[in-house]
PDB file of C-alpha atoms in Angstrom:
ATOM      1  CA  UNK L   1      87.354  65.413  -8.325  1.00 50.00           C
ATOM      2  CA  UNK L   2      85.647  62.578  -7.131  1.00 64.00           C
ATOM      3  CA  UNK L   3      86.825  58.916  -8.932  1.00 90.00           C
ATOM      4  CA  UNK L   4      83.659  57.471  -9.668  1.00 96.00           C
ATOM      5  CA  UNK L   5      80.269  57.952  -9.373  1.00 98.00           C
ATOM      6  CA  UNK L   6      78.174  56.636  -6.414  1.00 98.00           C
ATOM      7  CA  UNK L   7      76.666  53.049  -7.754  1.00 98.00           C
ATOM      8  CA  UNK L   8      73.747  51.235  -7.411  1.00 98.00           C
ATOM      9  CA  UNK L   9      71.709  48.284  -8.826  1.00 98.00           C
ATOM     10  CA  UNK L  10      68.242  48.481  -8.871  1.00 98.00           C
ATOM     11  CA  UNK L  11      66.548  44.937 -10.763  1.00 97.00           C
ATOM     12  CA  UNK L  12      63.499  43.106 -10.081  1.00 97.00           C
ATOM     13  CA  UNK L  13      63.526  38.888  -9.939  1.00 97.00           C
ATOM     14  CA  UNK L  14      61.050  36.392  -9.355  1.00 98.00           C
ATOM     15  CA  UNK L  15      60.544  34.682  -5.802  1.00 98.00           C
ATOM     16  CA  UNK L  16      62.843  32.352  -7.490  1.00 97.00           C
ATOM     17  CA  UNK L  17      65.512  34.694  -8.351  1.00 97.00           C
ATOM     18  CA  UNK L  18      65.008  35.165 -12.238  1.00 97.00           C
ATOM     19  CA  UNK L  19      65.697  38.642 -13.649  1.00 96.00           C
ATOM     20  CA  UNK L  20      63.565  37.039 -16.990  1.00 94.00           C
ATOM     21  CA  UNK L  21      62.594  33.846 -18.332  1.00 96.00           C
ATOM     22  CA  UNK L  22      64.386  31.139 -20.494  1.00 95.00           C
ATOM     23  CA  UNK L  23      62.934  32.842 -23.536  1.00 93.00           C
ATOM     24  CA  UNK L  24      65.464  35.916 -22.405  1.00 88.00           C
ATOM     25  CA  UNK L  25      62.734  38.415 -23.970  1.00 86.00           C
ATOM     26  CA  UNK L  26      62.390  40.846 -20.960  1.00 85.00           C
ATOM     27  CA  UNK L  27      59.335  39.949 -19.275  1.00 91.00           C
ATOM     28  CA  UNK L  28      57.305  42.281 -16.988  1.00 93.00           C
ATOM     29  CA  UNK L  29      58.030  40.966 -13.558  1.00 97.00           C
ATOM     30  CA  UNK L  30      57.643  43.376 -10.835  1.00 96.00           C
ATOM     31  CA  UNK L  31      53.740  45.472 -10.806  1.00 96.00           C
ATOM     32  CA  UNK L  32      52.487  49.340 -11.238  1.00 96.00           C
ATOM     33  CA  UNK L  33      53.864  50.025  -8.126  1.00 97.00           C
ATOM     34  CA  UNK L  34      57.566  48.798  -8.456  1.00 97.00           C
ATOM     35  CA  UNK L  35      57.206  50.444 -11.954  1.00 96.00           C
ATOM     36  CA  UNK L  36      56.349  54.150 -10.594  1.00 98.00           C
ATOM     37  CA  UNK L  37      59.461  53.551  -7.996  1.00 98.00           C
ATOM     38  CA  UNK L  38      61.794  52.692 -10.859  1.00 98.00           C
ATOM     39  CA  UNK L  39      61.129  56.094 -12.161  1.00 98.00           C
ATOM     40  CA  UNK L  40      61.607  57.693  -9.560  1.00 98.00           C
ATOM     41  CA  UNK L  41      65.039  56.120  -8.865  1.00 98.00           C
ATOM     42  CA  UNK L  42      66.105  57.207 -12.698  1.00 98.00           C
ATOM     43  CA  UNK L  43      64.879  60.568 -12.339  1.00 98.00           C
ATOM     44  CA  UNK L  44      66.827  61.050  -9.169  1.00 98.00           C
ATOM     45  CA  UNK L  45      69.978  59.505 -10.941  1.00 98.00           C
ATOM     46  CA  UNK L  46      72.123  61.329 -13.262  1.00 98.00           C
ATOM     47  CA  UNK L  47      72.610  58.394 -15.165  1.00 98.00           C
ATOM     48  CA  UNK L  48      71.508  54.634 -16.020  1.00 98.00           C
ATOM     49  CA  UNK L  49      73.964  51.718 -17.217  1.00 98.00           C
ATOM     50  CA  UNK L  50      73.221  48.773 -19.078  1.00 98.00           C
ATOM     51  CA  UNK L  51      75.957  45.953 -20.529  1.00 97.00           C
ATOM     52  CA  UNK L  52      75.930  44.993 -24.077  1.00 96.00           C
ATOM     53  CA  UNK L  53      73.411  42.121 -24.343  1.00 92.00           C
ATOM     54  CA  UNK L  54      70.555  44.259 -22.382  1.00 93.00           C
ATOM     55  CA  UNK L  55      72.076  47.508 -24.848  1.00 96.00           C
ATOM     56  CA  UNK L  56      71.747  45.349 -27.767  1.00 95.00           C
ATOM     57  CA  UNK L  57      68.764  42.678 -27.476  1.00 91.00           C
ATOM     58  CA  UNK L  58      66.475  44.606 -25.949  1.00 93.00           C
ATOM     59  CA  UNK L  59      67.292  48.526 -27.139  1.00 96.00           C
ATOM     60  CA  UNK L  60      65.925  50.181 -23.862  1.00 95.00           C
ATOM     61  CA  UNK L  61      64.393  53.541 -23.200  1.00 96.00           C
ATOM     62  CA  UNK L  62      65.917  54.426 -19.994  1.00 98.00           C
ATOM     63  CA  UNK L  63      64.146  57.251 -19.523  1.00 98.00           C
ATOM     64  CA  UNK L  64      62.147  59.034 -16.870  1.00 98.00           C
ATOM     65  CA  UNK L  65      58.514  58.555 -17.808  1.00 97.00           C
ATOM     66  CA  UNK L  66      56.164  60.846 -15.228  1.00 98.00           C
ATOM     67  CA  UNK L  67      55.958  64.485 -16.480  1.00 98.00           C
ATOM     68  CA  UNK L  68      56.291  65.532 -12.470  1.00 98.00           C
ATOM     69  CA  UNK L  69      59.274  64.060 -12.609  1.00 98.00           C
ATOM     70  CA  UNK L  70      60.548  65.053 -15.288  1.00 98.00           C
ATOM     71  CA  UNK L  71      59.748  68.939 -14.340  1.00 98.00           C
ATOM     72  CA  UNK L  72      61.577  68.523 -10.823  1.00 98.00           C
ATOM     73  CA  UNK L  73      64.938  67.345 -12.575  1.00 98.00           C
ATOM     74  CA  UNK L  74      64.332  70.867 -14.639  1.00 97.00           C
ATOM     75  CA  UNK L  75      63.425  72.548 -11.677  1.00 98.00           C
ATOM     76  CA  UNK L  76      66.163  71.698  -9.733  1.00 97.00           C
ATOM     77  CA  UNK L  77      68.758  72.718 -12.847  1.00 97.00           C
ATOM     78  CA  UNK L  78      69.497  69.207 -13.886  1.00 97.00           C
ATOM     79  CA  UNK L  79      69.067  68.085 -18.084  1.00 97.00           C
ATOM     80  CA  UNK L  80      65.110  66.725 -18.146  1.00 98.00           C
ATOM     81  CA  UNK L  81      66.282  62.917 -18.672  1.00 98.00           C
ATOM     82  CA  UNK L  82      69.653  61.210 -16.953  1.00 98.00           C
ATOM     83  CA  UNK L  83      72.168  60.348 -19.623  1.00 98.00           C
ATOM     84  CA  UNK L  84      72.053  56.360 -20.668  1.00 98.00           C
ATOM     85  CA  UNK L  85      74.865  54.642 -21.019  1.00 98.00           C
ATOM     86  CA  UNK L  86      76.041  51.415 -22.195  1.00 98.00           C
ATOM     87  CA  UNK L  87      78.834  49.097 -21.573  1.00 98.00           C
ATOM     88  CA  UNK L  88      79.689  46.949 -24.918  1.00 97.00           C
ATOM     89  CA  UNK L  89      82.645  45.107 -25.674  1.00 97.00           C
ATOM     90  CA  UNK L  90      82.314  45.776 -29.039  1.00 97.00           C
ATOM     91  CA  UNK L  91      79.886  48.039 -30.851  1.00 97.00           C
ATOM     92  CA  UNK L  92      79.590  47.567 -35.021  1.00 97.00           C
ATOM     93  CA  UNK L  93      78.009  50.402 -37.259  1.00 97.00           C
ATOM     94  CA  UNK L  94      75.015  48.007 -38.239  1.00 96.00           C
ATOM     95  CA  UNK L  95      73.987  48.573 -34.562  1.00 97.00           C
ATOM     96  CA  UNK L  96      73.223  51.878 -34.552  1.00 96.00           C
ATOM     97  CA  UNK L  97      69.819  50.408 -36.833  1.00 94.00           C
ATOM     98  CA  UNK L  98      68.976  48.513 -33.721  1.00 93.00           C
ATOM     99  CA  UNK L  99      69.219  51.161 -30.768  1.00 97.00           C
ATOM    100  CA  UNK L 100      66.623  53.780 -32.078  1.00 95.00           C
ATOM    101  CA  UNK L 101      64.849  54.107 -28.581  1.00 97.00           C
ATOM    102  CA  UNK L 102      68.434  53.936 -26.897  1.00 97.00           C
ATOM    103  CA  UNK L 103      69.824  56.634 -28.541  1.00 97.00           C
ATOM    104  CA  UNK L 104      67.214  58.859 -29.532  1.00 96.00           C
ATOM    105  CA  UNK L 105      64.166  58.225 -26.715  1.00 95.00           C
ATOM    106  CA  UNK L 106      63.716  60.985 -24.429  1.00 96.00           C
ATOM    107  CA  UNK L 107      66.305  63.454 -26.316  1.00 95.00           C
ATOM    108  CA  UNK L 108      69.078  63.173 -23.363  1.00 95.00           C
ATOM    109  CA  UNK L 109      72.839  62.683 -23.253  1.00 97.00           C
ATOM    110  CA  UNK L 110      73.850  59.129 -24.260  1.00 98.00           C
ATOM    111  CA  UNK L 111      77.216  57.472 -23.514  1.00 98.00           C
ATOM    112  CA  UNK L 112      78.697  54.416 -24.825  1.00 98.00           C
ATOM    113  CA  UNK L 113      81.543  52.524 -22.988  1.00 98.00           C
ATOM    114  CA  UNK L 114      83.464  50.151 -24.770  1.00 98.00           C
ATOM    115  CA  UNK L 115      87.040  48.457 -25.631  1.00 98.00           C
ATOM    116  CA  UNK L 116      89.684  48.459 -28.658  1.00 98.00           C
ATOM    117  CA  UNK L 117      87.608  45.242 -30.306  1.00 98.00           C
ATOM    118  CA  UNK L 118      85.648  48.406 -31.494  1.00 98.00           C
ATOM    119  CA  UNK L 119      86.439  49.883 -35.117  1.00 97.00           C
ATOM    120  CA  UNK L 120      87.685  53.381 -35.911  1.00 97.00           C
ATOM    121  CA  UNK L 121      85.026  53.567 -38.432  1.00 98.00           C
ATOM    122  CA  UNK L 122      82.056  52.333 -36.238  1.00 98.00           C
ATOM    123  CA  UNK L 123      83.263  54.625 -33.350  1.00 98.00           C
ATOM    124  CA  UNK L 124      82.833  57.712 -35.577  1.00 98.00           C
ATOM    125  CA  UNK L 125      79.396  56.493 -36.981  1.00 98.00           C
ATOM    126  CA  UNK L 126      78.111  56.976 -33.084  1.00 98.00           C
ATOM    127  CA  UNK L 127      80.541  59.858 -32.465  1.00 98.00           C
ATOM    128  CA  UNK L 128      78.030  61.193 -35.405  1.00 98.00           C
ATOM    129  CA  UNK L 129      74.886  60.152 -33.966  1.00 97.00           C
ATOM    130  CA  UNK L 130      75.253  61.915 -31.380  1.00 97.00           C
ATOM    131  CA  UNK L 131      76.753  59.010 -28.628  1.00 98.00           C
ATOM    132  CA  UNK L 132      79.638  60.860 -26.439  1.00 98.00           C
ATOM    133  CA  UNK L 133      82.195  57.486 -26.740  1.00 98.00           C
ATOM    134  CA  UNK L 134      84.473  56.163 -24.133  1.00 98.00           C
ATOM    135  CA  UNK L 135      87.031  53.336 -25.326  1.00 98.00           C
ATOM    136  CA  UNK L 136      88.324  51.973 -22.185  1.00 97.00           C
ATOM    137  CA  UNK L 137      90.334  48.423 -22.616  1.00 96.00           C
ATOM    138  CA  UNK L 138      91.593  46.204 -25.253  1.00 97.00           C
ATOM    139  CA  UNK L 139      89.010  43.215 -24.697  1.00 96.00           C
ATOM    140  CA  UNK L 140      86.289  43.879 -22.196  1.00 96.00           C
ATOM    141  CA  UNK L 141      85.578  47.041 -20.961  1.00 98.00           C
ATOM    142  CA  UNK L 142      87.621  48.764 -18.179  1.00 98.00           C
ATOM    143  CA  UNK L 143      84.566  49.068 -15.541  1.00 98.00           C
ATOM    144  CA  UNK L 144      86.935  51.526 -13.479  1.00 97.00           C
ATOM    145  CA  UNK L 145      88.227  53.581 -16.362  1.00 97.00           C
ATOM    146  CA  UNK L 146      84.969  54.266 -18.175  1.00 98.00           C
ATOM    147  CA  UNK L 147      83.027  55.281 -14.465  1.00 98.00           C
ATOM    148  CA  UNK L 148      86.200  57.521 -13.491  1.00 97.00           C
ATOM    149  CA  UNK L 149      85.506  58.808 -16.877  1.00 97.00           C
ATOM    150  CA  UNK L 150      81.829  59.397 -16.218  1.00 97.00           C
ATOM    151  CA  UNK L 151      82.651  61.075 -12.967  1.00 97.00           C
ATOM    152  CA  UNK L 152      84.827  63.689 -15.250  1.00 96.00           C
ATOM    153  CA  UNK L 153      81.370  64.466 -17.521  1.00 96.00           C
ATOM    154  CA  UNK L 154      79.870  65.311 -14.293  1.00 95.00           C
ATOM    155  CA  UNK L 155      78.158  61.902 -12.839  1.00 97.00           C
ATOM    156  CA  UNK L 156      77.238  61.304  -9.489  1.00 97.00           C
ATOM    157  CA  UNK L 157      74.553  59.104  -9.181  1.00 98.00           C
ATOM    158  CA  UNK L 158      74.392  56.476 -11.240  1.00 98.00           C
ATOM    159  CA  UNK L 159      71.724  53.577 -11.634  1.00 98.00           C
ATOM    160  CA  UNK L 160      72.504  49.956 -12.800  1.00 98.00           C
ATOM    161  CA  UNK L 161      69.775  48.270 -14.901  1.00 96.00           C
ATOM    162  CA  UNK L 162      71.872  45.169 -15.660  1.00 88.00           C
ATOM    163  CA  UNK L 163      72.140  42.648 -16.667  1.00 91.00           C
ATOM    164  CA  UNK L 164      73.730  40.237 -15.064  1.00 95.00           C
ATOM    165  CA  UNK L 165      77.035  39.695 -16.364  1.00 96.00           C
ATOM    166  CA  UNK L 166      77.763  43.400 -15.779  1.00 97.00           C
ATOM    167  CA  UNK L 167      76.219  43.313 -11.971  1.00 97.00           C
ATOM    168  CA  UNK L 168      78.304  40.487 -11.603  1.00 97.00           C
ATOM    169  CA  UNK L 169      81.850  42.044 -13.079  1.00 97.00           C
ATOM    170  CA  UNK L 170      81.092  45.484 -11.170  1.00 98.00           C
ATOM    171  CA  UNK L 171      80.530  43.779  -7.861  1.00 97.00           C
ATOM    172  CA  UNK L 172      84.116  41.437  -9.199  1.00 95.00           C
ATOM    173  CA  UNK L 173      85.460  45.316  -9.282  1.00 96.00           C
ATOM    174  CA  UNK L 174      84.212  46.089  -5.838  1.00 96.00           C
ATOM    175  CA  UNK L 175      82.097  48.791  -7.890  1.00 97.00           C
ATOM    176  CA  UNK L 176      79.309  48.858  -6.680  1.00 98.00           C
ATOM    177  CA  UNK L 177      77.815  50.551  -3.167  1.00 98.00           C
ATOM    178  CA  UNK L 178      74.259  49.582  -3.246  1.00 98.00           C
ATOM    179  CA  UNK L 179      71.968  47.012  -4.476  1.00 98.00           C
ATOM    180  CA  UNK L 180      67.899  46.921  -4.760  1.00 98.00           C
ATOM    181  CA  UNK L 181      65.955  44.421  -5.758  1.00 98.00           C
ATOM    182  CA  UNK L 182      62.260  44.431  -6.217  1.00 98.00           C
ATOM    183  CA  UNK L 183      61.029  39.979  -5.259  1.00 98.00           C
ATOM    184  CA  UNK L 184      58.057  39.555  -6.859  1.00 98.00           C
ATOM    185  CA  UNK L 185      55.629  37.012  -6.219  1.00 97.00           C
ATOM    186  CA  UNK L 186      56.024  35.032  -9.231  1.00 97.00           C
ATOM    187  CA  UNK L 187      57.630  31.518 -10.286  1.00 98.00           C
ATOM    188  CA  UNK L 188      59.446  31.388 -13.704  1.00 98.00           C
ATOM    189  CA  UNK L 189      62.057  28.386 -13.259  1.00 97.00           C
ATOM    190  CA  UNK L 190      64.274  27.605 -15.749  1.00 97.00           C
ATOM    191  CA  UNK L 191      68.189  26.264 -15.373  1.00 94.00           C
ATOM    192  CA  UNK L 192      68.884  28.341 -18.073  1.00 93.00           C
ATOM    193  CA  UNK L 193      66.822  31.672 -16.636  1.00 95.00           C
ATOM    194  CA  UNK L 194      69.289  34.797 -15.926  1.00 94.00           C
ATOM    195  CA  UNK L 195      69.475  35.654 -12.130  1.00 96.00           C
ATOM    196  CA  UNK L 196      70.872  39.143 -10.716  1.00 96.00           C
ATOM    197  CA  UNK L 197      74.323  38.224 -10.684  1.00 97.00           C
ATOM    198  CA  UNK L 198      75.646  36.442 -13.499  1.00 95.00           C
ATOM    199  CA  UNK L 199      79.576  35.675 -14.293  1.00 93.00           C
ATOM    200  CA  UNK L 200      80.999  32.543 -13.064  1.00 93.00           C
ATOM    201  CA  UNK L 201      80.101  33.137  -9.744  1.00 94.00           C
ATOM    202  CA  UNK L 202      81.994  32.891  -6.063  1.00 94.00           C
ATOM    203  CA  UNK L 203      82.767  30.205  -3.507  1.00 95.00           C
ATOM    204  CA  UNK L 204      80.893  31.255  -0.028  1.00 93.00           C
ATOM    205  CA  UNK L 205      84.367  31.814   1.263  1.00 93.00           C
ATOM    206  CA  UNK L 206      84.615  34.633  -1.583  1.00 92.00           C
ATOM    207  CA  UNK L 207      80.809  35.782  -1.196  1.00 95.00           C
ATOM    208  CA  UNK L 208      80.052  39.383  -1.450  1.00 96.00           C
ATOM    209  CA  UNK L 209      78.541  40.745   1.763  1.00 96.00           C
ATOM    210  CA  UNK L 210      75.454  43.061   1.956  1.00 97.00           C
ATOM    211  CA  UNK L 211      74.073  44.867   4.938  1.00 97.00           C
ATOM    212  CA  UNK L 212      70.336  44.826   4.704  1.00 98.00           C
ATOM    213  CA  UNK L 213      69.064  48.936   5.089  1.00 98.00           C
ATOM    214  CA  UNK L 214      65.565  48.429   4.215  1.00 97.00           C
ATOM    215  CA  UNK L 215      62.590  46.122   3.263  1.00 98.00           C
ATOM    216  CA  UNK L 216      58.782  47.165   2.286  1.00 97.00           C
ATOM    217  CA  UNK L 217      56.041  45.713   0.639  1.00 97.00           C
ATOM    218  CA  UNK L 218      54.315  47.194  -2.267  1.00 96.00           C
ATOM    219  CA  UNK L 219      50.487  47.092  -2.570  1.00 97.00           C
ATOM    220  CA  UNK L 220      51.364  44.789  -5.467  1.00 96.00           C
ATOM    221  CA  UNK L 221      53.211  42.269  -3.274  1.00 97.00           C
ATOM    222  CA  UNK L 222      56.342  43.384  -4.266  1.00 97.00           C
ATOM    223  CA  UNK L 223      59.143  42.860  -1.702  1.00 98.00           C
ATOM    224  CA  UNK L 224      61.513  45.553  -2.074  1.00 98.00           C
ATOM    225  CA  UNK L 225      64.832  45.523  -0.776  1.00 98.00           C
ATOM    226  CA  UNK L 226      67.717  47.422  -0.190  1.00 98.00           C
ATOM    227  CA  UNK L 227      70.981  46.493   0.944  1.00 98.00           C
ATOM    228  CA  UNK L 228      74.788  48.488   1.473  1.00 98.00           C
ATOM    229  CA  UNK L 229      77.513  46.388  -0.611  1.00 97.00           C
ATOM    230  CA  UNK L 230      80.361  45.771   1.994  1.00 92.00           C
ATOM    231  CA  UNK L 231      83.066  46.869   0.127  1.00 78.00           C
ATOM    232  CA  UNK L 232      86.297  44.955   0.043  1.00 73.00           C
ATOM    233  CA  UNK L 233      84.176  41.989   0.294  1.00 63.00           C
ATOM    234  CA  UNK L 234      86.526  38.891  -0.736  1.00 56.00           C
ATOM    235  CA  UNK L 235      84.866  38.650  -3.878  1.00 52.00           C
TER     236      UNK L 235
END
């Protein structure tokens, strides 16, 4: 049995490398066109990842929109929707009230990764709900532990949504195979405006390396890249 899933990032960021503005509220960045290839990088995924602050501020859908779509995962035996799963340090009860569209959009499998930090009591209440729950560390998430443990439910593919402090501690983890991001011509600017990679970041001597495999335009003016994470990068 394979160890982990196949990994890859897929975000979009400003010209200026935000993934969202100051006002952290997800704002529409990439166009139509970046939003169509989005889905079709979910629906050819067998499951999308978020970390706790995307999970828990901004409750997301994760689901495979177009009905084509949708009928070609059936089609070719897989469930309708990829499973959504989300990495949280610590999950309380009270937040089941704020994931409706998480956990119930789209009728799919969903997963929840998380640590020790998490109660007995609040595990059961989304053991109940209907989340399949990995605990995986005592005080942040074990990134290896909870993807080997997605590769036992029967993962492959899986697609990273962020956010950034997750890209970053996958990447830290030498996690990840593949990153794509969509540059969109836009300026948001902001010191305090979340890029790609978040954590505490690398010295160049310690920079992780990426081999570029591709780069289009969209008819929005999209750049889209895609790039091969060197693994065993020093980071």
């Amino acid at each position: 049995m394979q160890t982990r899933p196949y990994v890859f990032v897929n975000m979009a960021m400003t010209a200026d490398g935000k993934i969202d503005t100051v006002a952290r509220q997800g704002a529409r960045i990439s166009g139509p066109a970046d939003t169509a290839r989005v889905d079709r990088l979910r629906a050819a995924s067998d499951a999308i990842l978020v970390g706790g602050r995307t999970l828990l501020s901004e409750d997301p859908r994760l689901t495979v929109r177009d009905g084509n779509l949708i009928d070609g995962r059936t089609t070719d035996g897989k469930p309708a929707q990829p499973m959504k799963v989300g990495i949280a340090s610590r999950l309380e009860s009270d937040d089941l009230a704020r994931l409706g569209a998480f956990m119930r959009e789209g009728g799919g499998r969903v997963a929840l990764c998380t640590t020790e930090r998490t109660s007995e009591t609040a595990l059961r209440d989304f053991r109940e709900a209907g989340a399949e729950v990995v605990v995986a560390g005592t005080e942040r998430v074990d990134l290896e532990a909870s993807l080997a443990s997605l590769a036992g439910m029967g993962l492959e593919r899986v697609m990273v949504e962020g956010g950034s402090t997750l890209v970053a501690a996958l990447l830290e983890a030498d996690l990840v195979d593949e990153i794509q991001l969509a540059v969109a011509p836009l300026l948001f600017g902001g010191e305090g405006a979340p890029t790609p990679v978040g954590g505490s970041g690398w010295l160049r001597s310690h920079a992780v390396s990426l081999e570029l495999l591709e780069s289009t335009t969209s008819v929005d003016g999209d750049v889209i890249t895609r790039y091969r994470v060197r693994q065993g990068s020093p980071a």
